[in-house]
Tab-separated table of C-alpha atoms in Angstrom:
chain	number	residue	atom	x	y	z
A	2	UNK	CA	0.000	0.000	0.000
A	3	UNK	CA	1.528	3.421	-0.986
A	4	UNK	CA	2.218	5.160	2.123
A	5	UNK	CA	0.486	8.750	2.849
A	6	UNK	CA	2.376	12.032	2.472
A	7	UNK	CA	3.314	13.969	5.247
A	8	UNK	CA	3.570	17.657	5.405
A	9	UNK	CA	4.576	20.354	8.889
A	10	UNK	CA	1.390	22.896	9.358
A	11	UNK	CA	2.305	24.427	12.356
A	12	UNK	CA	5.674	25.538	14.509
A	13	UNK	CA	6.045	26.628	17.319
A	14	UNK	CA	9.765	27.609	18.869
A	15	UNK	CA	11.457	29.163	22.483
A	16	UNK	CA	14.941	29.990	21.762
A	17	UNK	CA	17.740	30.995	23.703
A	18	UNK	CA	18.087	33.592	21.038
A	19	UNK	CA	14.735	34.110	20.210
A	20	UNK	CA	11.082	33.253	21.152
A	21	UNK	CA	8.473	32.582	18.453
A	22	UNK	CA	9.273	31.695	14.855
A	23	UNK	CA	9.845	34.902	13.874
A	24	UNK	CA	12.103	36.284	16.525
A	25	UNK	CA	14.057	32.972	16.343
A	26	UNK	CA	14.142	32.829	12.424
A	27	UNK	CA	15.203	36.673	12.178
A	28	UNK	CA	18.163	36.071	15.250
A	29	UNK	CA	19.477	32.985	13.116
A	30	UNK	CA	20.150	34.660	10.085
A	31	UNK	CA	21.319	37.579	12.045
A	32	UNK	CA	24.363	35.497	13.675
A	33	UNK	CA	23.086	36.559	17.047
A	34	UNK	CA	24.754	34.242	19.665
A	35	UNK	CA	22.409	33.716	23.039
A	36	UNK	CA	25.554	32.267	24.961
A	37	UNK	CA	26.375	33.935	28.273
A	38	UNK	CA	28.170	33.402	31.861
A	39	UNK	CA	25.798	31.807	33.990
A	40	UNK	CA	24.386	33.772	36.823
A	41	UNK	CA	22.021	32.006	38.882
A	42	UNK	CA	23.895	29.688	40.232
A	43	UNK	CA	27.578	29.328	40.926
A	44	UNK	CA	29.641	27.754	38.186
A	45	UNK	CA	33.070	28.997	39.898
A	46	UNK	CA	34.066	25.372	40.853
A	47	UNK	CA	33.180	23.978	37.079
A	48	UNK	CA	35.525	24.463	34.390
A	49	UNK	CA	32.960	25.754	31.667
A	50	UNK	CA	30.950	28.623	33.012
A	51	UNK	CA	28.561	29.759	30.594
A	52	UNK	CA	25.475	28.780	28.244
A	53	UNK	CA	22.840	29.675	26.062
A	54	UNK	CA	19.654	29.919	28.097
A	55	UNK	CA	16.014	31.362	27.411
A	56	UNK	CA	16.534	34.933	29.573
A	57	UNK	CA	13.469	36.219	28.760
A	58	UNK	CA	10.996	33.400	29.126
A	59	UNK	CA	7.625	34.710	31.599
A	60	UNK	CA	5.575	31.159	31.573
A	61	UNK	CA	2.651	33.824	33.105
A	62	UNK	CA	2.946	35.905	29.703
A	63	UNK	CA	2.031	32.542	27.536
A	64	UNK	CA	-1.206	31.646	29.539
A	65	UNK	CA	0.407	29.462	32.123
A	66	UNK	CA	-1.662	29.490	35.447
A	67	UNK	CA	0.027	29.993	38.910
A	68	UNK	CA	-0.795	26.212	39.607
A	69	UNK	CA	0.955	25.102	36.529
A	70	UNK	CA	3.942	26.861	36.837
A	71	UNK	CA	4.058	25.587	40.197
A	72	UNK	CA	3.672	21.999	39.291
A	73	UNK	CA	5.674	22.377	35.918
A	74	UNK	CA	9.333	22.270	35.704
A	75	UNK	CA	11.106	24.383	33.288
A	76	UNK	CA	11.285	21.785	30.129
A	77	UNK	CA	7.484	21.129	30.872
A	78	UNK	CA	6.829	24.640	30.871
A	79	UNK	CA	8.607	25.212	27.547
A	80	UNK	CA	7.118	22.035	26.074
A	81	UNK	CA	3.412	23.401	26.982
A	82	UNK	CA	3.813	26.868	25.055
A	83	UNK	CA	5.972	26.147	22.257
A	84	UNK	CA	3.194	23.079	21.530
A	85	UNK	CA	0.405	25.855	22.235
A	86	UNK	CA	2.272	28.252	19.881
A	87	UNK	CA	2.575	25.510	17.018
A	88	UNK	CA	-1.162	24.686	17.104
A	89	UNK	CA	-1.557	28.637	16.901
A	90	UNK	CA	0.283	28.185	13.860
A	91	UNK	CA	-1.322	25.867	12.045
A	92	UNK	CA	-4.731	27.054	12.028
A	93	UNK	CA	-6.476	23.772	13.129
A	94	UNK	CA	-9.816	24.209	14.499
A	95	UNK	CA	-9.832	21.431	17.607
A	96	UNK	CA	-13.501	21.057	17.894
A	97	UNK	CA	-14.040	19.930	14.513
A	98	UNK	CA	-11.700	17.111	14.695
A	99	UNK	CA	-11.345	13.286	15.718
A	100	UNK	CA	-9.132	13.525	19.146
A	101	UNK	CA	-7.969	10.075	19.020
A	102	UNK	CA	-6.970	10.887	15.178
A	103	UNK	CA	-4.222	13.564	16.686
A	104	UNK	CA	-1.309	12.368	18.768
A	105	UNK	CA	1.753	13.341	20.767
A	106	UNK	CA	4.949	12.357	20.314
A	107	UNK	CA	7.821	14.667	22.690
A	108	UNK	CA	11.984	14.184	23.233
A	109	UNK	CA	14.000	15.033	26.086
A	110	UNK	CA	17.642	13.621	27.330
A	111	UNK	CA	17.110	14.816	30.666
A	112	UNK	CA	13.432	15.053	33.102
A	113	UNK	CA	13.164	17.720	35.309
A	114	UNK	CA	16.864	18.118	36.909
A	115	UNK	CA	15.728	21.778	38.203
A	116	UNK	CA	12.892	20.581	39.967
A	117	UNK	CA	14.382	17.739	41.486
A	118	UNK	CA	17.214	19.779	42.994
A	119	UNK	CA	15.255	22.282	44.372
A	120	UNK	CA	13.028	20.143	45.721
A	121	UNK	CA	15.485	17.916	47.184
A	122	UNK	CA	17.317	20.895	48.864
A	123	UNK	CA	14.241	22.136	50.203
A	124	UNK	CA	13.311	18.538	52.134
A	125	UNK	CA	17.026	18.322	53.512
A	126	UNK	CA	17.579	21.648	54.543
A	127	UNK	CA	20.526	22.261	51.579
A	128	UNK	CA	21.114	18.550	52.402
A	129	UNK	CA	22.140	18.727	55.762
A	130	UNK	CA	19.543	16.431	56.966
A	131	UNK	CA	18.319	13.059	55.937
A	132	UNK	CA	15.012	13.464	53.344
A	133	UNK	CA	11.792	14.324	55.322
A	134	UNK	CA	9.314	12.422	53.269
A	135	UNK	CA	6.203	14.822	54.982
A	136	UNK	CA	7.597	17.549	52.923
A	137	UNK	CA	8.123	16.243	49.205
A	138	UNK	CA	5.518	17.920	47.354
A	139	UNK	CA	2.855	15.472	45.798
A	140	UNK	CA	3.274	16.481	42.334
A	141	UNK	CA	7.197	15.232	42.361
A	142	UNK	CA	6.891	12.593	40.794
A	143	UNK	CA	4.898	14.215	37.963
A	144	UNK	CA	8.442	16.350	37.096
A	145	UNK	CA	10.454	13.372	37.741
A	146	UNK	CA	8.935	11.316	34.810
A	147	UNK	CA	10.686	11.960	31.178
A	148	UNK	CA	6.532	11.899	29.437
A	149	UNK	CA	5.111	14.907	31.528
A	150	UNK	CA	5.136	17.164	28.495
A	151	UNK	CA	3.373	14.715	26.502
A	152	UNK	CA	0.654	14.633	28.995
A	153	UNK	CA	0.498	17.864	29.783
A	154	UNK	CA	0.273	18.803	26.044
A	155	UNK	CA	-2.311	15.906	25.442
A	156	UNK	CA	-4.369	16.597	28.271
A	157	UNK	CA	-4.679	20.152	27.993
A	158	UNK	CA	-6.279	19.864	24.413
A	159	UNK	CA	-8.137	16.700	25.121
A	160	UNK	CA	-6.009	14.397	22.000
A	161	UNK	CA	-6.806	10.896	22.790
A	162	UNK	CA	-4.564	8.933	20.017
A	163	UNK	CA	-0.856	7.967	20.696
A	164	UNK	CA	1.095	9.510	23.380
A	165	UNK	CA	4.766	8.534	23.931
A	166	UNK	CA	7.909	10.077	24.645
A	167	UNK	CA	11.286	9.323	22.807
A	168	UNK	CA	14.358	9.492	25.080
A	169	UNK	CA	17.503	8.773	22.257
A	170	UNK	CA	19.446	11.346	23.870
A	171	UNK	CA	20.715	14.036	21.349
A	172	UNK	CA	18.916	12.651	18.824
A	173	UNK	CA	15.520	12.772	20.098
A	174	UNK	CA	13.850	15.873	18.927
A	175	UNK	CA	14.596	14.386	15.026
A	176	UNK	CA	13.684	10.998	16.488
A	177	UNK	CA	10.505	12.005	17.844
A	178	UNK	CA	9.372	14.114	14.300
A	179	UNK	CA	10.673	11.022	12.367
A	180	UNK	CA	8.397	8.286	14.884
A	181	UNK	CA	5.228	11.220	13.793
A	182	UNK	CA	6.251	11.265	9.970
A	183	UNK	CA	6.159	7.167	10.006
A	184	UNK	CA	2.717	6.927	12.158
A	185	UNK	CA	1.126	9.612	9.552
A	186	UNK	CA	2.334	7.311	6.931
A	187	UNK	CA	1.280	4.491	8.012
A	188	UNK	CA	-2.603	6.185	8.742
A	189	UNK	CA	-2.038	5.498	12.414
A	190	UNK	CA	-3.158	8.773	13.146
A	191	UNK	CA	-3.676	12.031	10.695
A	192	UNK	CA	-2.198	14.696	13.287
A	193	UNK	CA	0.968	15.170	15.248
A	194	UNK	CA	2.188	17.032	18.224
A	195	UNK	CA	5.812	16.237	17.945
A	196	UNK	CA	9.079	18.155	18.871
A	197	UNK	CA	11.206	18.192	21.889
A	198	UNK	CA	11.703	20.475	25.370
A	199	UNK	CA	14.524	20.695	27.114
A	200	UNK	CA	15.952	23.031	31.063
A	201	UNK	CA	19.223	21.281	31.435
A	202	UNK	CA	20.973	24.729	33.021
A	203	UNK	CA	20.695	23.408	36.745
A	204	UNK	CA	23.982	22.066	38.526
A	205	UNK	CA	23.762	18.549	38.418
A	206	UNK	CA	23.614	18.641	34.898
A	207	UNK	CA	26.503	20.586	34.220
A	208	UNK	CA	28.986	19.018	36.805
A	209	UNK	CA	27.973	15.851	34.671
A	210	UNK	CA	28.413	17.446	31.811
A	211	UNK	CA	31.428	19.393	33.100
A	212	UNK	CA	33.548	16.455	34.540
A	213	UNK	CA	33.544	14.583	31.156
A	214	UNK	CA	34.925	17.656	29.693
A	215	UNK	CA	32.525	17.891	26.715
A	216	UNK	CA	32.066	21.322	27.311
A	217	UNK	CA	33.613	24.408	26.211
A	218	UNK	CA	35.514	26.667	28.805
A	219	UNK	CA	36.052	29.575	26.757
A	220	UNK	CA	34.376	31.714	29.852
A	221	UNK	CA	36.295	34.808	29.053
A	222	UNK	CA	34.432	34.904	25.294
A	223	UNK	CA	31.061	33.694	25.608
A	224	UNK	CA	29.547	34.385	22.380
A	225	UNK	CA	32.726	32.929	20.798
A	226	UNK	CA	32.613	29.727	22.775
A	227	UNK	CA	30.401	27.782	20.015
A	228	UNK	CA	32.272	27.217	17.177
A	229	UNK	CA	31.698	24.393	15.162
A	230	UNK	CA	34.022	23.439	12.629
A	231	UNK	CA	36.828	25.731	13.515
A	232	UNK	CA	39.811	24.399	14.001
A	233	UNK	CA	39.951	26.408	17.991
A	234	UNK	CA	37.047	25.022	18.979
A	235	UNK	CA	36.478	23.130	22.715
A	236	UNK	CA	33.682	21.694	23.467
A	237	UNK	CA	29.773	22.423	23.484
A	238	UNK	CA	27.733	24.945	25.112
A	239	UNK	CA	24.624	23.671	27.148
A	240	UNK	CA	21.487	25.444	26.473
A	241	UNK	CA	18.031	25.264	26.455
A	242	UNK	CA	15.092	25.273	24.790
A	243	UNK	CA	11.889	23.644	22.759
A	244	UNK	CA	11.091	23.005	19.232
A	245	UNK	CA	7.760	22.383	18.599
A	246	UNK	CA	5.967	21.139	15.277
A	247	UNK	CA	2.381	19.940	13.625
A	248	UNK	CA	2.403	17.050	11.211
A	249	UNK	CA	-0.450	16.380	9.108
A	250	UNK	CA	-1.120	14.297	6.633
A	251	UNK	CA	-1.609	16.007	3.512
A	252	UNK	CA	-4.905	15.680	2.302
A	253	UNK	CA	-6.136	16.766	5.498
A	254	UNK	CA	-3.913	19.877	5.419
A	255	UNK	CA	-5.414	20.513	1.831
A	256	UNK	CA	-9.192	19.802	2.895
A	257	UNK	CA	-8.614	22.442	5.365
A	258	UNK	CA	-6.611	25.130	3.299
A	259	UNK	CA	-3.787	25.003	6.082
A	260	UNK	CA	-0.148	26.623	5.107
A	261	UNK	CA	2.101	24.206	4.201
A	262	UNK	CA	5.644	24.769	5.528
A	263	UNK	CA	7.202	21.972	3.703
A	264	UNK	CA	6.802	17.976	3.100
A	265	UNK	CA	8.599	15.583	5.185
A	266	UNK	CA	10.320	13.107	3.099
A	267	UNK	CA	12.336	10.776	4.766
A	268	UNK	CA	13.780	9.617	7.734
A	269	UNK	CA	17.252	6.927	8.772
A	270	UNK	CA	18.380	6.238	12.100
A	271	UNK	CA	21.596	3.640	13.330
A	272	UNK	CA	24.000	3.303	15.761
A	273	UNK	CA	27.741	2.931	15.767
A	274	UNK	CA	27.994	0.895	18.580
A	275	UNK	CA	31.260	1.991	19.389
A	276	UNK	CA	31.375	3.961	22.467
A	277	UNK	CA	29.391	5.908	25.227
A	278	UNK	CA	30.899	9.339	24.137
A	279	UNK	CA	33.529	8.768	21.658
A	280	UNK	CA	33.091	8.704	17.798
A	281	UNK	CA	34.632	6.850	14.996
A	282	UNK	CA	36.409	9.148	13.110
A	283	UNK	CA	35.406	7.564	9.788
A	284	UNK	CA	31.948	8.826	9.657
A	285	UNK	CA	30.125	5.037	8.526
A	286	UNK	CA	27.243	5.333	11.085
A	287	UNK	CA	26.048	8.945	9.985
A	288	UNK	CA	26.415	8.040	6.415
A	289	UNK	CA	24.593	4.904	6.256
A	290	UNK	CA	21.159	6.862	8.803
A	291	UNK	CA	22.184	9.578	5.759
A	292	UNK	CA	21.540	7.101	3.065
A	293	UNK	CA	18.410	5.655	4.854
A	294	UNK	CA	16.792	8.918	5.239
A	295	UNK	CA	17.688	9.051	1.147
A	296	UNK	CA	16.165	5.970	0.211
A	297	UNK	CA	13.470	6.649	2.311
A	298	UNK	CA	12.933	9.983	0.936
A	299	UNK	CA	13.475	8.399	-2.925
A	300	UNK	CA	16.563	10.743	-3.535
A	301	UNK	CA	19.708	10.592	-4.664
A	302	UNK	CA	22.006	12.363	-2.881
A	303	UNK	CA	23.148	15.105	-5.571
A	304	UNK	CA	19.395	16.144	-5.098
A	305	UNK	CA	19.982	17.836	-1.737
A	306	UNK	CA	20.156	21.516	-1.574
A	307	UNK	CA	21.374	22.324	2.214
A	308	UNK	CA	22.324	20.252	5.348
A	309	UNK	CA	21.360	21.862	8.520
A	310	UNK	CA	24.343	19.918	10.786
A	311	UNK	CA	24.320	18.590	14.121
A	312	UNK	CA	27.886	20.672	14.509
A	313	UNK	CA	28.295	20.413	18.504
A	314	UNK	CA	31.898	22.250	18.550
A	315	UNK	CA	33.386	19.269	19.673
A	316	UNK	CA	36.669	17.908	18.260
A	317	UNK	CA	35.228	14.534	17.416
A	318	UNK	CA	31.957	15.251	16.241
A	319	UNK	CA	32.774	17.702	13.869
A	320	UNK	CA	35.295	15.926	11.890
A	321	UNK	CA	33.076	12.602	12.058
A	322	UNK	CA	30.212	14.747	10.771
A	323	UNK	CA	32.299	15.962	8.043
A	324	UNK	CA	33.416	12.730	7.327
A	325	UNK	CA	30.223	11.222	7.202
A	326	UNK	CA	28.839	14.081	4.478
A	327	UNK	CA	31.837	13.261	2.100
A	328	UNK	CA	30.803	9.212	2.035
A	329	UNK	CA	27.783	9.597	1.294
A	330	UNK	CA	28.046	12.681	-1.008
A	331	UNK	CA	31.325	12.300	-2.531
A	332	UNK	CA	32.869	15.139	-4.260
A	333	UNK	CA	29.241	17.138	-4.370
A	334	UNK	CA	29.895	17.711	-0.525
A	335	UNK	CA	31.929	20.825	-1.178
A	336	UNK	CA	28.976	22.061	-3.151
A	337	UNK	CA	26.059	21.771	-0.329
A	338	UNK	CA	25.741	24.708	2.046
A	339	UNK	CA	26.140	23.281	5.475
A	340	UNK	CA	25.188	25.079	8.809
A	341	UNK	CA	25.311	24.601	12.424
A	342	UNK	CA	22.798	26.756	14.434
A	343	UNK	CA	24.632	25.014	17.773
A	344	UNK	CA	26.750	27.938	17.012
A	345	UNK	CA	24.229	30.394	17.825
A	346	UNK	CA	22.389	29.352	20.218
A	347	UNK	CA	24.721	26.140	22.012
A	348	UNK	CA	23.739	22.818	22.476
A	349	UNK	CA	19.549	21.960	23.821
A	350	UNK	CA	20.386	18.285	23.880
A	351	UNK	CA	17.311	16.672	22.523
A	352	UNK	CA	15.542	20.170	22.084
A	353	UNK	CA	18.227	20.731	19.456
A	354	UNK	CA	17.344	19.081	16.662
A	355	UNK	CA	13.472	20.128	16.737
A	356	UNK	CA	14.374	24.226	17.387
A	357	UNK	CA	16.988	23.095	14.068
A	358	UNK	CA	13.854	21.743	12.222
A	359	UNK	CA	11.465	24.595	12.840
A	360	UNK	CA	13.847	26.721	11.347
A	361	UNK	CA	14.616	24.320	8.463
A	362	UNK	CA	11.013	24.110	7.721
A	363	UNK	CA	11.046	27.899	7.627
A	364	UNK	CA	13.788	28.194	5.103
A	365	UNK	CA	11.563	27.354	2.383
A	366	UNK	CA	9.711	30.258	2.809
A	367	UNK	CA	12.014	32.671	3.605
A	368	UNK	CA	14.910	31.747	1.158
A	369	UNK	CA	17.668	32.483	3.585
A	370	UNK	CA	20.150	30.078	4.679
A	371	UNK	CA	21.620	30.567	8.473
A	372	UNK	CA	25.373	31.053	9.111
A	373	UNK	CA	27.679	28.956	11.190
A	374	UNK	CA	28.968	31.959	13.012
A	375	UNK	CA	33.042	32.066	15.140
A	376	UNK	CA	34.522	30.652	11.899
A	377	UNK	CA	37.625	32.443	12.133
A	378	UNK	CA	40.712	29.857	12.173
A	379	UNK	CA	39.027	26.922	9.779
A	380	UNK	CA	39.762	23.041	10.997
A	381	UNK	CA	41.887	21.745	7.387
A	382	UNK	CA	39.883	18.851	8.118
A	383	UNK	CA	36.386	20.198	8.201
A	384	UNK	CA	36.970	22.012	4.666
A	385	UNK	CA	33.413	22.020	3.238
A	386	UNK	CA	31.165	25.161	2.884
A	387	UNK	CA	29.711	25.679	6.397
A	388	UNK	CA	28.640	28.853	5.467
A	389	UNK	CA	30.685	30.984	7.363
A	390	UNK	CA	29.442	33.353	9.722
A	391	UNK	CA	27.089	35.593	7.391
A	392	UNK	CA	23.643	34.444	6.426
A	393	UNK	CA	23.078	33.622	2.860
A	394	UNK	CA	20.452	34.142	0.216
A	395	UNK	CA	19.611	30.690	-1.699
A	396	UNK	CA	16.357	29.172	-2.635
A	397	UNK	CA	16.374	25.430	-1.551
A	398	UNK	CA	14.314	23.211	-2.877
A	399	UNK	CA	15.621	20.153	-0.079
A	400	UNK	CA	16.750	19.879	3.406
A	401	UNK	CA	19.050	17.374	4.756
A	402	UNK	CA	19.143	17.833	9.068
A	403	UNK	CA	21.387	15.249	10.532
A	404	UNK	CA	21.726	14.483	14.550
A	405	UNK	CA	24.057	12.585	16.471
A	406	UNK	CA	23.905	11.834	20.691
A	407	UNK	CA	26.107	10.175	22.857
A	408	UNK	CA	25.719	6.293	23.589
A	409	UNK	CA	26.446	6.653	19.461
A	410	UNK	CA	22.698	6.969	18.002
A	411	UNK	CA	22.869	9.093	14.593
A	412	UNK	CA	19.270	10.430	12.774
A	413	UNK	CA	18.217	12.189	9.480
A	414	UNK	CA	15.336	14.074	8.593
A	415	UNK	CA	15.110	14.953	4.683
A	416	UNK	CA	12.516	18.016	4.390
A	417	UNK	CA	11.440	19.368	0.989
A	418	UNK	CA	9.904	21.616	-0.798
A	419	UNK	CA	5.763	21.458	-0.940
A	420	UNK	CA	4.795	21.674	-4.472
């Protein structure tokens, strides 16, 4: 049976450097970097000292109630407007569809770390005292679990069909869209809340981040930190964020007269099975979730107009990632325009991939491709055309937006052009 197309009708984005598509799209192409020393909390006894966080986000000023703040920890919070801002988006009209026809599908790499700590420091007195179990707050548990943004996004709208949550690590947010695109296709359901949320600034997360020395500790610099690509670069910036997107299927985007951002047209995942953190330098498992997503998306490879790159400004990823692009694409590699927005706005784990494909989807539209900005001292080995640091006018008529994680689980998403 010929499988149904699949087409994004809706996004909905909070950015470190902007919130809502526009304000996000316009910061993008404008180079603006979000990354900054972190002030909430003291960083002095970590050796990176900085990230990209949301600065401006007021959950009250998106329609959150008192309760749900309360009860909501930071990723939930994002997860619950970004979704709200995505069905905005789209147009769809709630009460004249089929709730168990519409599903949710959400990422994260990390539950509610900020809740957790403050809640644990609050029932041991800054853990001086053994846990006092009369004083955990009920609703714990509810920002402990990894699927709270799923249910909270389901429940508030009432959709009764699927609800999951994907937890690949880095790769989740494409995960998540690609698990949507494949249930559309398969007329499993015709709608799809899908996308990823992520608060990982708390610090718990960054000692574990910090102590494996992934991260960048370019404190004195900031908005130079994030360079993927160049040869100085080292390490990733944490960040936060959510990326937020509707999938229909298309004939029920057309019977509606919804705005088509773009067609989904394929998806690959694999894993190298090689190590928890480290990469092969060779590139094989990228290429061959590359060449999936191609098949997948019936598409040779020359027939890919920009890759929007994982790029995490580490050493090994961004010479694997290279690597991987010139297997599968040969010689046309140093034609494709490449990009990293990681560069911009630092690394949302999960929520990384789905803030990249909102903007990816919005490319098609706006005909302007987003730098990779801090190229200043180019790796010899990372020679392709990562469009360095100034924004770039192009019509594209496909999208290539690659992901890798730790634990070594690589994805693809191949957008195109609705016509």
């Amino acid at each position: 049976m010929k499988k149904r197309r699949v087409v994004i009708t809706g996004v909905g984005v909070i950015s470190p450097n902007g919130i809502g598509k526009e304000e996000a799209f316009l910061a993008m192409v404008a180079g603006k970097s979000a990354v900054k020393r972190v002030d909430h909390f003291d960083v002095s006894i970590f050796k990176s000292q900085i990230a990209a966080e949301v600065r401006n986000f007021d959950p009250f000023q998106y329609g959150l109630s008192h309760e749900e703040v309360l009860r909501m920890d930071r990723y939930v919070q994002f997860a619950v407007v970004a979704a709200d801002m995505a069905l905005k988006d789209s147009g769809l009209k709630l009460s004249q569809e089929d709730p168990e026809r519409i599903g949710v599908s959400l990422a994260n790499a990390i539950c509610g770390t900020k809740y957790m700590e403050e809640e644990f420091s609050f029932v041991t007195d800054n853990g001086k005292n053994p846990i006092d179990p009369s004083r955990v707050r009920p609703d714990l548990y509810d920002a402990a679990m990894f699927n709270t943004p799923s249910i909270e996004v389901a429940s508030k709208y009432g959709f009764r069909g699927i609800c999951n949550t994907l937890s690949t690590g880095c790769t989740a947010g494409t995960d998540s869209v690609g698990y949507a695109f494949e249930v559309i296709q398969d007329g499993k359901q015709d709608i799809m809340i899908t996308g990823a949320a992520e608060a990982p600034v708390t610090p718990i997360t960054f000692g574990a981040f910090d102590v494996i020395n992934v991260l960048s500790a370019r404190n004195d610099d900031p908005e130079a930190a994030s360079r993927p690509f160049d040869n100085d670069r080292d390490g990733f910036v944490i960040s936060e964020g959510a990326g937020i997107l509707i999938l229909e299927e298309l004939n029920h985007a057309l019977k509606r007269g919804a705005k088509i951002y773009c067609e989904v047209a394929g998806f690959g995942t694999s894993c190298n099975a090689f190590h928890m953190t480290d990469l092969p330098a060779d590139g094989t498992a990228m290429a061959d979730c590359i060449r999936l997503a191609l098949n997948d998306a019936e598409l040779n490879p020359e027939e890919i107009d920009y890759i929007n790159a994982h790029g995490s400004s580490t050493r090994m990823n961004d010479v694997f990632e290279t690597n991987a692009y010139k297997m599968v694409f040969g010689n046309y590699a140093y034609n494709i325009p490449i990009s990293s927005l990681k560069s911009m706005i630092g690394h949302p784990l999960a929520a990384a991939n789905a803030i990249e494909l909102v903007i990816s989807s919005m490319i098609f539209e706006k005909n302007l491709l987003p730098p990779t900005i801090n190229q200043i001292n180019r790796d010899p080995l990372c020679d392709l055309d990562y469009i360095p640091n100034h924004c770039r006018e192009q019509k594209v008529n496909t999208i290539l937006k690659t992901s890798s994680g730790f634990s070594g689980i690589h994805s693809s998403l191949i957008l195109k052009r609705y016509i």
